[in-house]
Tab-separated table of C-alpha atoms in Angstrom:
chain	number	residue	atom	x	y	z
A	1	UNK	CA	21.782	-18.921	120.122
A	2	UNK	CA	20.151	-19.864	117.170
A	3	UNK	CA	20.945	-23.599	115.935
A	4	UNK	CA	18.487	-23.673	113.301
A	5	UNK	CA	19.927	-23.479	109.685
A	6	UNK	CA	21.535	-19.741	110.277
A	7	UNK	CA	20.937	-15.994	109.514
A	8	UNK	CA	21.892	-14.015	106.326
A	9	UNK	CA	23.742	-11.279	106.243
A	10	UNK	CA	22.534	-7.764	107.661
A	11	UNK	CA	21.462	-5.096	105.056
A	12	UNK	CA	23.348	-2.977	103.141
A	13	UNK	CA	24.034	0.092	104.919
A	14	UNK	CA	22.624	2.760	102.320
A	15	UNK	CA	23.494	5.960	104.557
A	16	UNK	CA	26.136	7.116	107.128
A	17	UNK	CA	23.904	7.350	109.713
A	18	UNK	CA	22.365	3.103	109.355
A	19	UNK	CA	23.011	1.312	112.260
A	20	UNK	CA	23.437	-2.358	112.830
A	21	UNK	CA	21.718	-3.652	115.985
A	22	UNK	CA	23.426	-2.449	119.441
A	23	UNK	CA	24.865	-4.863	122.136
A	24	UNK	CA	25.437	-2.941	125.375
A	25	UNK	CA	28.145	-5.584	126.963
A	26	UNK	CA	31.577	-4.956	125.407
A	27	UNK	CA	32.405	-8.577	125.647
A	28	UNK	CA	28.832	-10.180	124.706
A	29	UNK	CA	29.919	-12.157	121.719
A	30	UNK	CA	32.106	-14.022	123.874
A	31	UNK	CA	28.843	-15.626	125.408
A	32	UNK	CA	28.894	-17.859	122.333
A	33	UNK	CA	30.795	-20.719	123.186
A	34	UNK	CA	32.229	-21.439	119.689
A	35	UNK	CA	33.758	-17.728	119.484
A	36	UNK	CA	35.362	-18.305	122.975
A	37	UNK	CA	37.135	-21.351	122.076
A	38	UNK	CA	38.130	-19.397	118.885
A	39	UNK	CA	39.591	-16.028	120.690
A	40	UNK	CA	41.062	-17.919	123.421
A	41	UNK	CA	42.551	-19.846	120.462
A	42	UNK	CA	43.573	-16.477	119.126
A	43	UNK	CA	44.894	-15.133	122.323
A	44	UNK	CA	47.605	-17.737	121.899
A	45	UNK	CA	48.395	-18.068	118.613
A	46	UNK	CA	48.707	-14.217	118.096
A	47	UNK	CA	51.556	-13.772	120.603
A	48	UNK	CA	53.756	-16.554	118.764
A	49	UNK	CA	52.681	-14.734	115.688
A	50	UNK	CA	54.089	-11.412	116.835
A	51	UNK	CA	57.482	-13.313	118.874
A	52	UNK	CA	57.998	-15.176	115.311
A	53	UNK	CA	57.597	-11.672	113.744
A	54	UNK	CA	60.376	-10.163	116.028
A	55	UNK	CA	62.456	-13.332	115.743
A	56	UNK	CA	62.749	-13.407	112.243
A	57	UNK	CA	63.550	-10.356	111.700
A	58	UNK	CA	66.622	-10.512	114.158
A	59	UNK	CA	67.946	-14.136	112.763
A	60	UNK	CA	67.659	-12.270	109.216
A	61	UNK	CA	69.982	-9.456	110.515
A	62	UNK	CA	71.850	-11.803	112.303
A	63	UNK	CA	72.764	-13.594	109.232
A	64	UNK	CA	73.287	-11.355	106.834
A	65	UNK	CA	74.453	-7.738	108.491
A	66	UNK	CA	71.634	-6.230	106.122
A	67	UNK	CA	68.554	-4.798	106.598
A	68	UNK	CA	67.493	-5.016	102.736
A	69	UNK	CA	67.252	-8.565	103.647
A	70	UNK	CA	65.427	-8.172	106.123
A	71	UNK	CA	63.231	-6.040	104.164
A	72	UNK	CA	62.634	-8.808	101.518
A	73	UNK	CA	61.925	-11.079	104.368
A	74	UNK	CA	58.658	-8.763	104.864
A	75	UNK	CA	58.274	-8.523	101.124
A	76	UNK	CA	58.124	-12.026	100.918
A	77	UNK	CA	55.777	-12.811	103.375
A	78	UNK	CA	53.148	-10.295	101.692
A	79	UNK	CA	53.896	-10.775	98.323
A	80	UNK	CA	51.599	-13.913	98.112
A	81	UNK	CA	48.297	-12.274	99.453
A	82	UNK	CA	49.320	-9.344	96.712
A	83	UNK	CA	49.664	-11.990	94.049
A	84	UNK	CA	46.891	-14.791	95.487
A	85	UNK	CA	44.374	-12.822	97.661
A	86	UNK	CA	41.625	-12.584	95.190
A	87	UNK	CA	41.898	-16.215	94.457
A	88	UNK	CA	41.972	-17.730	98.220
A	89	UNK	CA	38.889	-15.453	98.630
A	90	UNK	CA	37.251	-17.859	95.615
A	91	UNK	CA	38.464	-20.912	97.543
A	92	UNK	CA	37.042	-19.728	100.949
A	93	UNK	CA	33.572	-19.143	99.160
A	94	UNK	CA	33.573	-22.553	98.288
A	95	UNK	CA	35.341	-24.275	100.748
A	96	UNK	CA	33.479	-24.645	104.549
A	97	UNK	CA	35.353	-22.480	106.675
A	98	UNK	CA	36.255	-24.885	109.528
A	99	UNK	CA	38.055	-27.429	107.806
A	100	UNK	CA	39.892	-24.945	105.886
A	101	UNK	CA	41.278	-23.150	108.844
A	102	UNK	CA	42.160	-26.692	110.098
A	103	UNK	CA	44.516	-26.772	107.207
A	104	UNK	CA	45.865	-23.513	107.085
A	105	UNK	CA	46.593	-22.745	111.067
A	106	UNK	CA	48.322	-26.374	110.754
A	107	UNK	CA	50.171	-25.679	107.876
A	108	UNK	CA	51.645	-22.454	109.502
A	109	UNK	CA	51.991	-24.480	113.055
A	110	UNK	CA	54.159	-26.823	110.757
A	111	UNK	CA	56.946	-23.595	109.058
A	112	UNK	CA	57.610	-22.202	112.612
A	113	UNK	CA	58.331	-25.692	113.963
A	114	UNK	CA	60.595	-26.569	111.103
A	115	UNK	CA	62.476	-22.969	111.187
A	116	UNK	CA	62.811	-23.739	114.529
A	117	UNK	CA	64.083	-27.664	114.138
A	118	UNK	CA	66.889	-25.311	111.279
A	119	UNK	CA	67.675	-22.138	113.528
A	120	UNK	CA	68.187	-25.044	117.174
A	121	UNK	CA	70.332	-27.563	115.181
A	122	UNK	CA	72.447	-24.391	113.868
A	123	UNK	CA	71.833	-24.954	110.171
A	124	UNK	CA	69.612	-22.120	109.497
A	125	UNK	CA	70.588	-20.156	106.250
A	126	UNK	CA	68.858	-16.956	105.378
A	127	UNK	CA	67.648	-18.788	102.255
A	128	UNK	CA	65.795	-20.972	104.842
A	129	UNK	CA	64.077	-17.963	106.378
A	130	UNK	CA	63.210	-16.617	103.003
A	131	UNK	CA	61.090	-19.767	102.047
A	132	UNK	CA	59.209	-20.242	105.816
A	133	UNK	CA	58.142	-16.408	105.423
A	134	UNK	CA	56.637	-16.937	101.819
A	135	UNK	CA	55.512	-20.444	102.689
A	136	UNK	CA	53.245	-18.823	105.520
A	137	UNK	CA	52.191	-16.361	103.540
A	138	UNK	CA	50.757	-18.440	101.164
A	139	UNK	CA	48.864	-20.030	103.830
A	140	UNK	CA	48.110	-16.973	104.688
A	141	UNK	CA	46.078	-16.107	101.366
A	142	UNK	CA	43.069	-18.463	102.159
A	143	UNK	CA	43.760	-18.328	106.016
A	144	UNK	CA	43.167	-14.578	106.492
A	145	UNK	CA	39.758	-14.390	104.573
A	146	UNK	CA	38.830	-17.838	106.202
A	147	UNK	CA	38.974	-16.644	109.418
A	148	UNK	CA	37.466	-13.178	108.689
A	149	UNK	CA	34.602	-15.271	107.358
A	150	UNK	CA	34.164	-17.196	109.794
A	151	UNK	CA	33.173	-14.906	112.646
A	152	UNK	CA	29.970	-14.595	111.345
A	153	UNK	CA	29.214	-18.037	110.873
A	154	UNK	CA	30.298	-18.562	114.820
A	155	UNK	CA	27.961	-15.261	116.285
A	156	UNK	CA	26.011	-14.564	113.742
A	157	UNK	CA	25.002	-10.671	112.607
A	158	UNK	CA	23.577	-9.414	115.800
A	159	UNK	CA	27.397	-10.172	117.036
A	160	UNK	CA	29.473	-9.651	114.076
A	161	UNK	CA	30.802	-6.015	115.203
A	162	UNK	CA	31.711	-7.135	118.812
A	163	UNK	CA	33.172	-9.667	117.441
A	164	UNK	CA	35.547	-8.231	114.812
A	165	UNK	CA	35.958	-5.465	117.881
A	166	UNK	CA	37.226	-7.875	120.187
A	167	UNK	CA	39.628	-9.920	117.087
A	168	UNK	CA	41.074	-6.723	116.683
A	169	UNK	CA	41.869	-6.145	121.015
A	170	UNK	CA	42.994	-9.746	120.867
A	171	UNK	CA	45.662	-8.685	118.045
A	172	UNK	CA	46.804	-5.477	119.769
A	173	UNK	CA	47.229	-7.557	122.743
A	174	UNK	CA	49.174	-9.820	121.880
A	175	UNK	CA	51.124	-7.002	119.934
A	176	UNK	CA	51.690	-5.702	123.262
A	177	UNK	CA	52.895	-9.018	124.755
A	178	UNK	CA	54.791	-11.066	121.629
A	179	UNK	CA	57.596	-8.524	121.108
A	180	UNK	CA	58.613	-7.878	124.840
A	181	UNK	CA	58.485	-12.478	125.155
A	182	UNK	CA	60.172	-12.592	122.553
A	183	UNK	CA	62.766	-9.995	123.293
A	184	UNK	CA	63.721	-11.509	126.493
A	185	UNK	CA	63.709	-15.024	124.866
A	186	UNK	CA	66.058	-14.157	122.286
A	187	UNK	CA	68.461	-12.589	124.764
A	188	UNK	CA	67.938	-15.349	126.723
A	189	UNK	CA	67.989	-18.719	125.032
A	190	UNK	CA	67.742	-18.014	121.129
A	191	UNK	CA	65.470	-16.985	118.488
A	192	UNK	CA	64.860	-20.649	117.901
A	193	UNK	CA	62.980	-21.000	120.829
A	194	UNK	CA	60.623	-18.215	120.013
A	195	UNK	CA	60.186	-20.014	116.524
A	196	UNK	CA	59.356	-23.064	118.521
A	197	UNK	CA	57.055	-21.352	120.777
A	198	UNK	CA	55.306	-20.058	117.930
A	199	UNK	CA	55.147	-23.160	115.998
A	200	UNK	CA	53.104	-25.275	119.022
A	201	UNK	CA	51.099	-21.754	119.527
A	202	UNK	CA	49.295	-23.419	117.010
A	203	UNK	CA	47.931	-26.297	118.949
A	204	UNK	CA	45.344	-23.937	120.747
A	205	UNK	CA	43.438	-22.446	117.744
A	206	UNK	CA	43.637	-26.164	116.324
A	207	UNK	CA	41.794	-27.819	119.900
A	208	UNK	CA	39.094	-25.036	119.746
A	209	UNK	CA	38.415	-25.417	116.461
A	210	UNK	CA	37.698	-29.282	117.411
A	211	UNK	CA	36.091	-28.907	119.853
A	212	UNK	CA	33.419	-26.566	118.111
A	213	UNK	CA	29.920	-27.373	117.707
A	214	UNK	CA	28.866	-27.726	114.605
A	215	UNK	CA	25.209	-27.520	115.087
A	216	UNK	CA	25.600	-24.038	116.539
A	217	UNK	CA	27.194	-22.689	114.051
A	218	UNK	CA	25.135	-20.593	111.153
A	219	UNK	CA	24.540	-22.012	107.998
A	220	UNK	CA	25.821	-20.111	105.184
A	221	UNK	CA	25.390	-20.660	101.409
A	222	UNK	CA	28.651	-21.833	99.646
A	223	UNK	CA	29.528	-20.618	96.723
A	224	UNK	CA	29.595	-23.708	93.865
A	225	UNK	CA	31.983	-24.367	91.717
A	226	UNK	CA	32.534	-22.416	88.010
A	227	UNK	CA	34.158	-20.121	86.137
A	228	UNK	CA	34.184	-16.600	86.349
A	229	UNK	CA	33.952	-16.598	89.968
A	230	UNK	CA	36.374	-13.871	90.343
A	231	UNK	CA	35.336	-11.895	87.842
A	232	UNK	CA	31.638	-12.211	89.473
A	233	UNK	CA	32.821	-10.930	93.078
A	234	UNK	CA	34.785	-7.484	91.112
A	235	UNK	CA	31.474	-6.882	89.473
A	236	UNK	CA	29.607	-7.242	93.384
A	237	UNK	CA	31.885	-4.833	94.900
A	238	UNK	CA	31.956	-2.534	92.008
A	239	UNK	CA	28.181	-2.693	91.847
A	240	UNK	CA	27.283	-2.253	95.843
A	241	UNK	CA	28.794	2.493	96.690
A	242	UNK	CA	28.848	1.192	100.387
A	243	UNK	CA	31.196	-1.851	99.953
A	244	UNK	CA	33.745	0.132	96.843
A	245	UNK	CA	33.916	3.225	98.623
A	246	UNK	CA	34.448	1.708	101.911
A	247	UNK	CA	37.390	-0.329	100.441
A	248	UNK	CA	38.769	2.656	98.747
A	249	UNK	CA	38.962	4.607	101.913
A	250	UNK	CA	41.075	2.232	103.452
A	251	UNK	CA	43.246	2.059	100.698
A	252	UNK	CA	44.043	5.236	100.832
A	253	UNK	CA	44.227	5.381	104.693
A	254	UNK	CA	46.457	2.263	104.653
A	255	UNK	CA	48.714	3.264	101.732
A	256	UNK	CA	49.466	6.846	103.090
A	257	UNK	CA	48.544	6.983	106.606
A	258	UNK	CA	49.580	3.441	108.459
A	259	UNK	CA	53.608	4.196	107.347
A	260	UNK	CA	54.727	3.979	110.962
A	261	UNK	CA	57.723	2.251	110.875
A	262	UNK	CA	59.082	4.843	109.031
A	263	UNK	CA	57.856	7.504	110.273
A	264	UNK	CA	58.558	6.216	114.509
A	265	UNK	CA	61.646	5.542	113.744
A	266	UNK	CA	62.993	8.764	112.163
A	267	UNK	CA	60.613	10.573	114.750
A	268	UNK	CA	63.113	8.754	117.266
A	269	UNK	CA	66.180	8.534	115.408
A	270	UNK	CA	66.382	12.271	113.374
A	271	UNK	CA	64.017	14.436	115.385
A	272	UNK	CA	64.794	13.708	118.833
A	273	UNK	CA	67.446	12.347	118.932
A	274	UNK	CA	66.420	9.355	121.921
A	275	UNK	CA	67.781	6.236	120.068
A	276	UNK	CA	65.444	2.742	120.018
A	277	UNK	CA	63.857	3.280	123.517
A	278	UNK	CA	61.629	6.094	122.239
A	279	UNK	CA	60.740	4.070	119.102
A	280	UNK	CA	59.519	1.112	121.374
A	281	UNK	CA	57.527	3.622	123.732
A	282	UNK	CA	55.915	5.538	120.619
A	283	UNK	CA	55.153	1.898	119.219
A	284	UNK	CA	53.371	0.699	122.660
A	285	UNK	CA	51.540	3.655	123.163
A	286	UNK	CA	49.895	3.005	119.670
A	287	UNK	CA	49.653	-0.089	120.552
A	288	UNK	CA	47.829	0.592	123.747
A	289	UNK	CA	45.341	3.795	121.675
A	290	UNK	CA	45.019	0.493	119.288
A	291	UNK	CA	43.378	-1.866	121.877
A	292	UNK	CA	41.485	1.094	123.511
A	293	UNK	CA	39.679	1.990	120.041
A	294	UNK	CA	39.039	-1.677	119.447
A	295	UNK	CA	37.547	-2.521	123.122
A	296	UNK	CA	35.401	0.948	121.983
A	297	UNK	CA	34.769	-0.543	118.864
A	298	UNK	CA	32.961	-3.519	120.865
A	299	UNK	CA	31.287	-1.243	123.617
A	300	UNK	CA	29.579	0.770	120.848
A	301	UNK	CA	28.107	-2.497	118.963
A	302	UNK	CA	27.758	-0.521	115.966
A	303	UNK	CA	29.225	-0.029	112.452
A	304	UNK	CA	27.877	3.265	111.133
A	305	UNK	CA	29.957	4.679	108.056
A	306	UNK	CA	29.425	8.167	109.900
A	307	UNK	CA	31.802	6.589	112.527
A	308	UNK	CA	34.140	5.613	109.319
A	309	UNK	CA	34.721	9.184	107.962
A	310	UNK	CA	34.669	10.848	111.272
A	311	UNK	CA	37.060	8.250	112.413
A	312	UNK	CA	39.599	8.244	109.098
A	313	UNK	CA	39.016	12.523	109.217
A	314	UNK	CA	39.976	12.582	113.020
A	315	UNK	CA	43.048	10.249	112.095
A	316	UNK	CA	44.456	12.187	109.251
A	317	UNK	CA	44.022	15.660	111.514
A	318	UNK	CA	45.942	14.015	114.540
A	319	UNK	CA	48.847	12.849	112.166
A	320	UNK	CA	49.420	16.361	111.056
A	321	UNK	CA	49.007	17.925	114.279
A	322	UNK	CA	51.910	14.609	115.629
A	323	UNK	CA	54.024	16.286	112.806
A	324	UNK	CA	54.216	19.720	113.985
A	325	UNK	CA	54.426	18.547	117.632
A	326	UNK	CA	57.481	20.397	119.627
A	327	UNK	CA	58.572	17.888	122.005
A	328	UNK	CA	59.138	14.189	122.455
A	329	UNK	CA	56.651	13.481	124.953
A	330	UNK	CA	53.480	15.456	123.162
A	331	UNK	CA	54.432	13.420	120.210
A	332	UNK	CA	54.236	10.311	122.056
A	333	UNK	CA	51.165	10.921	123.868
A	334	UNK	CA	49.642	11.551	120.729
A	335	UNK	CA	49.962	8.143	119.288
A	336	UNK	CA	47.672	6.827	122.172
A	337	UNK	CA	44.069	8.643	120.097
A	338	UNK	CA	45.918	7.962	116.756
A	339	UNK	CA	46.006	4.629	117.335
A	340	UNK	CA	42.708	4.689	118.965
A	341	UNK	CA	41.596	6.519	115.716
A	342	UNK	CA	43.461	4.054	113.255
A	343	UNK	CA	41.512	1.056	114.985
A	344	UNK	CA	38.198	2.881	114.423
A	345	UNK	CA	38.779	2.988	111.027
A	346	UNK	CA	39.716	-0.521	110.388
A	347	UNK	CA	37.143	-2.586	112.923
A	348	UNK	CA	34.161	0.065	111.610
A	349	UNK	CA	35.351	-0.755	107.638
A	350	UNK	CA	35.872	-4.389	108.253
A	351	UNK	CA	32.461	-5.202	109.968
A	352	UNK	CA	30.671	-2.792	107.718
A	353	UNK	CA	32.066	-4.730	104.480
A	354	UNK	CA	30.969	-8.079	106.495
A	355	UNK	CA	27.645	-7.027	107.243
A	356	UNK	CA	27.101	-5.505	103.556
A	357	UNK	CA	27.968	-8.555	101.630
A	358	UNK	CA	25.798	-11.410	101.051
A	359	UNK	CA	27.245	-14.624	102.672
A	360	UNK	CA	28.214	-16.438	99.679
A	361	UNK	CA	30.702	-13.432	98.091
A	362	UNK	CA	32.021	-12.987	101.574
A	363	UNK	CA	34.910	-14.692	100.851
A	364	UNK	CA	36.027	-12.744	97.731
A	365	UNK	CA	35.192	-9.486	99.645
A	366	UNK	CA	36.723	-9.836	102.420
A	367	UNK	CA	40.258	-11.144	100.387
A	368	UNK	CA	39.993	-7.849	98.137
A	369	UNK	CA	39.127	-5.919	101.402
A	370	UNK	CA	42.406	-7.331	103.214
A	371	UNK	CA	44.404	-7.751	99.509
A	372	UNK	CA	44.052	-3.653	99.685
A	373	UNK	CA	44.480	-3.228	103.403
A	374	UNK	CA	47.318	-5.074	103.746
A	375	UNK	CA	48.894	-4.221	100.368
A	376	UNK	CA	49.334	-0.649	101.325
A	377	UNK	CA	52.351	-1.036	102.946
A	378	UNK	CA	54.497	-2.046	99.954
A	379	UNK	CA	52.847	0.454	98.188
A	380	UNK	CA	53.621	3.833	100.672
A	381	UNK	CA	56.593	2.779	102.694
A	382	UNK	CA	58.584	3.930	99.742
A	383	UNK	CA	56.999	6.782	98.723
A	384	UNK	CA	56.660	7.840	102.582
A	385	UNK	CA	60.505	7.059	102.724
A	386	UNK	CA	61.163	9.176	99.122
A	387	UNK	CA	59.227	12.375	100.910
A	388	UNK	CA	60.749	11.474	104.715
A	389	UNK	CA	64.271	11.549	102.447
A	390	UNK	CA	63.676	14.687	100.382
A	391	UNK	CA	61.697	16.880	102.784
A	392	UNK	CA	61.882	16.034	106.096
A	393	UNK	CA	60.065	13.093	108.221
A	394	UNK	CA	57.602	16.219	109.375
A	395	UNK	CA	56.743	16.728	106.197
A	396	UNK	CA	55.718	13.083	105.392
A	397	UNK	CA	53.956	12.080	108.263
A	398	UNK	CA	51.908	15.547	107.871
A	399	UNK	CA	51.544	14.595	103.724
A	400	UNK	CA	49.943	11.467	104.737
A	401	UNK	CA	47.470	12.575	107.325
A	402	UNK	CA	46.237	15.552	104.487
A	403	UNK	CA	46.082	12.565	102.017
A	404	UNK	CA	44.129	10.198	104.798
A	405	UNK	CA	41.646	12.978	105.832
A	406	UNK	CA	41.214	14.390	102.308
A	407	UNK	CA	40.299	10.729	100.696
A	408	UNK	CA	37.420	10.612	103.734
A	409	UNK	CA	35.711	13.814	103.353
A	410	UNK	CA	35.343	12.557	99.584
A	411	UNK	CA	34.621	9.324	99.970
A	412	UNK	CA	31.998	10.982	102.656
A	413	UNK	CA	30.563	13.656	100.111
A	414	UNK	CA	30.126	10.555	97.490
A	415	UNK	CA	28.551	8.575	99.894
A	416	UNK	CA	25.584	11.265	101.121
A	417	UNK	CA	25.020	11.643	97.370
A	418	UNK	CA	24.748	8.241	96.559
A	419	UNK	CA	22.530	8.262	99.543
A	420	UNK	CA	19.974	11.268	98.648
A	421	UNK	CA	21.852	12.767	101.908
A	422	UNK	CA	21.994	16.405	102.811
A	423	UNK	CA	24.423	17.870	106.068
A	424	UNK	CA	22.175	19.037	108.407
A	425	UNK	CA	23.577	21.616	111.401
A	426	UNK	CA	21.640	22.080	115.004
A	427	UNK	CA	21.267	21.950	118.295
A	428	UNK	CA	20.103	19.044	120.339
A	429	UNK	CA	19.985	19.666	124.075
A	430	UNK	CA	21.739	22.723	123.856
A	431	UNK	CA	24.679	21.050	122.080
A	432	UNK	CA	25.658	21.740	118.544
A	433	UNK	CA	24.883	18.605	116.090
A	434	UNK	CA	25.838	18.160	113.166
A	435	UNK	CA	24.776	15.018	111.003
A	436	UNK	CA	23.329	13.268	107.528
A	437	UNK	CA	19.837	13.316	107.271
A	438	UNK	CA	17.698	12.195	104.075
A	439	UNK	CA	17.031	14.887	101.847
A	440	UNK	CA	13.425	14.309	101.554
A	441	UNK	CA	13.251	14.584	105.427
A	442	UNK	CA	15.215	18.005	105.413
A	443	UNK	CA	12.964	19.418	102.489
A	444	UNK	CA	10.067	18.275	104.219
A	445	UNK	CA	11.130	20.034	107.810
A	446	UNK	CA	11.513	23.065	105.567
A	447	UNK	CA	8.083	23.092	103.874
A	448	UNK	CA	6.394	22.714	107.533
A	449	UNK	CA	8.357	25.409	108.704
């Protein structure tokens, strides 16, 4: 790899059809020794992310008897990235990356130790819990954008979609193997254990990151210090179609169409009628569609926005045919390709973004990219709970698929204009085709016909 003073940022996709270069191996970024010691980091720290996830929410319950509580838990642990993202996106432009995820991953290491010091010693109070979820969420503000950040500065931009590919199959991994640990360690010995766990978790991603090279990393500008910083990066994103459209689409697929634990659960609870070991299966089988369209994601080395719309169209289409499903088991099979889907969408948006912003605003991009991404949730669980309430849980799971796949055929249509694209319908091979092609090239084909 290149240890000379680094590589700028791909170009701008300007169509739905650009592609960024293509890596055959569907686990070649991990040939760069920095990003292994950073996913194997990962690998780690994710499952006592996910067991602290599932243990909090149980001591919450466990103290209190309600779930509002342990709905303001959750609340709480967003609200700073709502409040801060844009902000810790400024710091991370400024700040070099390594050091700052030094901070941060300690920093969180530090909460789930002390919860778990609180929950062992049985003085835990739910006030306790309250102020470790907000505390790592505030972390959280310059942590998430940090690390986003920092892929590219690891593999560079021949790499940068495996790489966010295989971040993504870490996460659903571990989302496959934190709940079920921390289930049996919470029947077993305690939810303070599993805070524990998760707490030294943190040791891993803290030794890679030491034990990084620093002259293979790329060089990236830094943003200096001054005012109107944030102000600057709103005016980027608002100036670049491919990076405010993008952003846009996942709002509106995030907000509408990523309402699952409302949506499972009634599925399981209402419609059914098979209790909590139906939720669970519907929520692995995502789970396992999820790390499937991410380890795709990394096989296919490429970040077109035609895969983005096809993807988010596909995903909206398979929620409303989930809604109408008859039976429990077609239901549940179907959250296998809309999870697969749902992962298209975000590794294609989030490596497009990446590779569309110029090194020193990645930062605040990427913190209003995950400030809207991640800020959905507040946002649609209660209006998908206010339809699921007034009409039926078919009715909103269907309402947000239309919304989903509506917002990406527009977002699609303003996208081939800005674009000077036309559709273009055909046959290749003996196969329909159907694709955007520049709409000089199509007039041109026409005149020589």
């Amino acid at each position: 790899m290149s240890t000379g003073p680094g590589a700028d940022s791909a170009p701008a996709p300007t169509t739905l059809d650009t592609p960024v270069p293509r890596k055959s191996s569907m686990f070649s970024s991990l040939k760069v020794r920095n990003y292994r010691l950073f996913f194997v980091g990962q690998v780690v720290s994710n499952i006592g992310t996910w067991m602290q996830r599932i243990a909090q929410d149980w001591l919450v319950l466990s103290l209190t008897g309600s779930a509002t509580a342990v709905g303001v838990t959750t609340a709480l642990q967003f609200l700073p990235m709502l409040l801060f993202g844009l902000y810790g996106g400024v710091l991370v432009d400024r700040l070099p990356k390594r050091p700052a995820l030094l901070f941060t991953q300690s920093a969180m290491g530090a909460t789930g130790i002390a919860l778990a010091a609180l929950t062992l010693t049985g003085h835990v109070q739910v006030w306790h819990v309250y102020v470790a979820a907000f505390a790592v969420g505030l972390a959280t503000v310059v942590d998430n954008p940090a690390r986003q950040t920092f892929v590219s500065e690891m593999v560079g931009p021949d790499q940068l979609q495996n790489a966010v590919s295989l971040n993504s199959a870490n996460f659903q991994s571990a989302r496959l193997v934190g709940p079920a640990v921390a289930g049996v360690m919470i029947t077993g010995v305690g939810t303070g254990w599993a805070f524990l766990f998760n707490g030294l978790s943190f040791v891993a991603p803290l030794v890679g990151l030491m034990m990084m090279r620093a002259r293979e990393l790329y060089a990236v500008e830094r943003a200096p210090r001054g005012k109107g910083q944030l102000r600057e990066g709103l005016q980027y994103v608002a100036g670049r179609p491919e990076l405010i459209w993008t952003i846009v689409l996942v709002g509106f697929v995030s907000t509408f169409g990523f309402n699952f634990p409302v949506y499972l659960s009634a599925f399981a609870d209402d419609v059914f009628h098979a209790g909590a070991g139906s939720y669970s299966l519907f929520n692995t089988l995502m789970a396992v569609g999820s790390l499937a369209g991410a380890l795709l994601a990394a096989r296919r080395g490429t970040a077109r926005m035609r895969v983005l719309v096809v993807g988010a169209v596909a995903f909206g289409t398979l929620e409303i045919v989930a809604a109408t499903a008859p039976s429990l088991w077609l239901f549940a099979l179907l959250m296998v390709p809309i999870g697969m889907c749902g992962m298209t969408v975000n590794v294609t948006a989030n490596s497009s973004v990446q590779m569309s912003t110029d090194p020193a605003m990645r930062g605040r991009v990427m913190a209003l990219y995950m400030m809207i991404f991640m800020g959905g949730a507040p946002v649609g669980a209660p209006i998908a709970g206010w339809i699921t309430d007034a009409y039926g849980v078919r009715a909103g799971l269907a309402a947000g698929g239309a919304i989903a796949a509506a917002a990406a055929v527009t977002v699609g249509l303003v996208l081939a204009r800005v674009g000077n694209l036309r559709l273009s319908v055909g046959w290749n091979r003996g196969h329909p085709q159907v694709r955007f092609v520049p709409r000089e090239a199509r007039e041109e084909l026409a005149a020589a016909a």
